[in-house]
Short mmCIF file of C-alpha atoms in Angstrom, two decimals:
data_model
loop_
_atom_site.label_atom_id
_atom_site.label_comp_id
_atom_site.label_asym_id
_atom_site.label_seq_id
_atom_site.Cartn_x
_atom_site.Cartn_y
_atom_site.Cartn_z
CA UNK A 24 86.11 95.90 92.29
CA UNK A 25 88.60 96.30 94.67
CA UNK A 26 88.43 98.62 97.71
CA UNK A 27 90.79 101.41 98.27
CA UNK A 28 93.00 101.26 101.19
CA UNK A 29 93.15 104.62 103.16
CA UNK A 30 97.35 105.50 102.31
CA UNK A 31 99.49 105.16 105.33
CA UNK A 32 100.46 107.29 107.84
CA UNK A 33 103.77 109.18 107.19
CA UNK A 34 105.43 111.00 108.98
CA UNK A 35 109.38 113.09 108.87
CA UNK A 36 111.07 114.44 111.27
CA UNK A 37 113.64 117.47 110.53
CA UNK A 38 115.45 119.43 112.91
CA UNK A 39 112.45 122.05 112.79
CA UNK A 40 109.43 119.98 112.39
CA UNK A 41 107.87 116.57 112.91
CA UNK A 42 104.89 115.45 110.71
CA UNK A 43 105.25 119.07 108.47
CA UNK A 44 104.25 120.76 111.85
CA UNK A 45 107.08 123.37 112.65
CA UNK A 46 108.57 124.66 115.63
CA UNK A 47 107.10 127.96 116.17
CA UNK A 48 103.24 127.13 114.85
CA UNK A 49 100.68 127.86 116.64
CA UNK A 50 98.63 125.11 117.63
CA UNK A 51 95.59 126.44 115.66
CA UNK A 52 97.79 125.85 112.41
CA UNK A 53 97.37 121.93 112.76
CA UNK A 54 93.95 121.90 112.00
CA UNK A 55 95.25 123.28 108.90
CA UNK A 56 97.36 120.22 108.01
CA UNK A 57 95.59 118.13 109.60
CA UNK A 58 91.97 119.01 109.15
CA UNK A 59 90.38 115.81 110.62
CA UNK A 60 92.97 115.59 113.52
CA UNK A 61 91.92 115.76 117.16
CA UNK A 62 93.98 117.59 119.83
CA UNK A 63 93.64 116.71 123.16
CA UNK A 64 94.83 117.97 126.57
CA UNK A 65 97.25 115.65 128.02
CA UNK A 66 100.32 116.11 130.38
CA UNK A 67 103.45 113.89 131.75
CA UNK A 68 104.82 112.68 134.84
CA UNK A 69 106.25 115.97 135.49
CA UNK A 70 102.41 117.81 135.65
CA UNK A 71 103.69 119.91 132.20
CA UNK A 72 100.47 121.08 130.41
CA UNK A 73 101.09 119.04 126.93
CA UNK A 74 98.86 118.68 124.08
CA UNK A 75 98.61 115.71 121.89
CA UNK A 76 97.79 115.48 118.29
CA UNK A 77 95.67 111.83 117.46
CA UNK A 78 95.49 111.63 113.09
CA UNK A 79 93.53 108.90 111.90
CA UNK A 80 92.85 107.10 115.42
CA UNK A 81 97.26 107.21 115.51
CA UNK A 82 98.63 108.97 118.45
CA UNK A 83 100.79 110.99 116.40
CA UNK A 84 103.28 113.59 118.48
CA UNK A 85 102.87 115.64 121.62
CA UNK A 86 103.19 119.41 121.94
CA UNK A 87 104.24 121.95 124.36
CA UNK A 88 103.61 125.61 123.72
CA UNK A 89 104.62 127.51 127.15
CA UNK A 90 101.13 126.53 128.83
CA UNK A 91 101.11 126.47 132.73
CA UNK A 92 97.98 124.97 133.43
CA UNK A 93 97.71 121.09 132.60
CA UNK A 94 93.98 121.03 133.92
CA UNK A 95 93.02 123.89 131.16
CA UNK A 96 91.14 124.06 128.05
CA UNK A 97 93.79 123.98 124.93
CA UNK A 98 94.98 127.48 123.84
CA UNK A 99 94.86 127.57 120.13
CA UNK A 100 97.38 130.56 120.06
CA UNK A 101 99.79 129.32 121.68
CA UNK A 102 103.26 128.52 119.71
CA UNK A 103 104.83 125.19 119.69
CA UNK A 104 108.43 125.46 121.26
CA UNK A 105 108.88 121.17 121.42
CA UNK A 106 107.47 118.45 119.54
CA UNK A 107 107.80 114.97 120.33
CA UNK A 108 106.77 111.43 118.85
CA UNK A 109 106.48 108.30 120.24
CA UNK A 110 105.07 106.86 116.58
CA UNK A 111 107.98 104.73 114.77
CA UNK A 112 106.10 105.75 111.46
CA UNK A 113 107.58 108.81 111.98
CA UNK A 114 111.61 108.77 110.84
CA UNK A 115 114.17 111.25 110.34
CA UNK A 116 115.67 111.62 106.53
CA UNK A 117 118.09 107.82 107.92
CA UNK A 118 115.53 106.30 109.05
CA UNK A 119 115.61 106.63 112.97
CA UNK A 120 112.51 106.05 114.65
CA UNK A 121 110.86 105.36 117.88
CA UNK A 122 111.27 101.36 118.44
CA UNK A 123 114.54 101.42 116.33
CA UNK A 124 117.28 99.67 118.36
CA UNK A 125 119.72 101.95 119.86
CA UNK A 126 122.70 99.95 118.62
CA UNK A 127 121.29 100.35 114.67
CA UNK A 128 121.10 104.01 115.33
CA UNK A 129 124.47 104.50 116.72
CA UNK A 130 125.53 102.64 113.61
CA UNK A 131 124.08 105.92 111.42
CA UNK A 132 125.02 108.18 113.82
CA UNK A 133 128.31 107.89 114.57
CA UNK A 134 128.21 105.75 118.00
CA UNK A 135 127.08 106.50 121.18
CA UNK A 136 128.46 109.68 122.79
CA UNK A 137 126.12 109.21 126.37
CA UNK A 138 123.87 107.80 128.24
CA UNK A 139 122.03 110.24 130.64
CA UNK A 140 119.69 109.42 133.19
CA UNK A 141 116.94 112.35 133.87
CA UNK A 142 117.18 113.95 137.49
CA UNK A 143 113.28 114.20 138.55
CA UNK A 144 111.51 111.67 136.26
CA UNK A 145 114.89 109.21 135.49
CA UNK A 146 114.48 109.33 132.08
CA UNK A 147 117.28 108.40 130.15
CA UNK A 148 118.60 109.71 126.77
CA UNK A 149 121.09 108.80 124.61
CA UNK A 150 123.07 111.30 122.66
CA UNK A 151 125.12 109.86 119.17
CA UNK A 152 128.33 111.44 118.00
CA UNK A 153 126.99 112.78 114.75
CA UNK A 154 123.51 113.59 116.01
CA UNK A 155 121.42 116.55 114.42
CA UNK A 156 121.22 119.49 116.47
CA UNK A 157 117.63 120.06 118.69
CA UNK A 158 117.00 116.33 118.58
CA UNK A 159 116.30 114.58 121.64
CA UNK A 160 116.23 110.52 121.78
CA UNK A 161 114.45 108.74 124.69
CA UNK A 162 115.57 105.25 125.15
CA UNK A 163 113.13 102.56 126.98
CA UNK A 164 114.61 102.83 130.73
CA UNK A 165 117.52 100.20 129.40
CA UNK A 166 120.81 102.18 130.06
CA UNK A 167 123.19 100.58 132.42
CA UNK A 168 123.73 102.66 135.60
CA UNK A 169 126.24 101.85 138.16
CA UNK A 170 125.11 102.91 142.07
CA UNK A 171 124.22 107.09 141.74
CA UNK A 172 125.75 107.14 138.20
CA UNK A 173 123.72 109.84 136.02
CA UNK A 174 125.76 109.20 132.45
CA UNK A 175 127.03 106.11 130.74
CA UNK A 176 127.57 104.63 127.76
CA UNK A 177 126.53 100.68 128.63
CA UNK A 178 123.02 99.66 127.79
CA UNK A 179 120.95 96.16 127.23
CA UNK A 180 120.82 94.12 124.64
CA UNK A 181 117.44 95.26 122.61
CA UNK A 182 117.79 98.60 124.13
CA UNK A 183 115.05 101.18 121.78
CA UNK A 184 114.39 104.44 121.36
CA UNK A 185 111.28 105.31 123.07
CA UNK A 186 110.84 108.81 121.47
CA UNK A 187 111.96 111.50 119.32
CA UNK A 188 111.90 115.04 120.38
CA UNK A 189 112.91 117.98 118.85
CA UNK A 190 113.25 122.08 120.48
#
């Protein structure tokens, strides 16, 4: 007999949610769709207090839910007010995903409107023409800057979106 593969991981993004967890949840509520999930403190370059979600041994998406202290225990009650995913299994309703090439998203989104490049951290995000409203696409540190430029529109060849956020 033939052994059943576990099912792959989905995962959609809409403008309110990413992997059926919604803007506004508490963090308790994942456990509810996500039952065998593990949520873990974590934090970025910045020192935010973050909190990421692991399903099936797959980082899935990153939370933050207005929590000051990075170095503290996970509050359960607090409500998610941004959600992002670094997981390319995870797609909006065309298809965009982290590792998607930037030039194959601007082709369902309407081109590239910018390039910016993050003040503290210089992280850059593109923004598309036709882009949903309270999403947020990281690109992989390949837009083209020139001297103490902060926006553009020039980026590498094999340029990819890094992550998806939405707020």
């Amino acid at each position: 007999s033939y052994a059943l593969e576990p099912k792959p991981l989905t995962c959609k993004i809409t403008p309110n949610s990413i992997a059926n967890i919604k803007l506004g949840n508490r963090l308790n509520q994942i456990k509810t769709i996500y039952p065998t999930s593990k949520l873990t403190r974590s934090t970025d370059g910045d020192g935010v207090a973050l909190v990421s979600l692991k399903v099936g041994g797959q980082n899935l998406a990153v939370f933050y839910a207005g929590e000051a202290d990075p170095n503290s225990a996970v509050n359960l009650s607090k409500k998610i007010t941004f959600i992002e995913t670094f997981n390319p299994r995870c797609q909006s309703t065309l298809g965009i995903h982290a590792g998607m090439l930037v030039e194959n998203a601007a082709k369902l989104l309407g081109g590239i409107d910018e390039i910016t490049l993050s003040e503290i951290e210089s992280r850059q995000y593109v923004s598309f023409k036709k882009q949903p409203n309270h999403f947020l696409y990281r690109i992989d540190y390949c837009g083209e800057f020139k001297n103490d430029e902060r926006v553009t529109k020039k980026y590498q060849l094999g340029c990819k979106i890094f992550s998806i956020a939405i707020s």
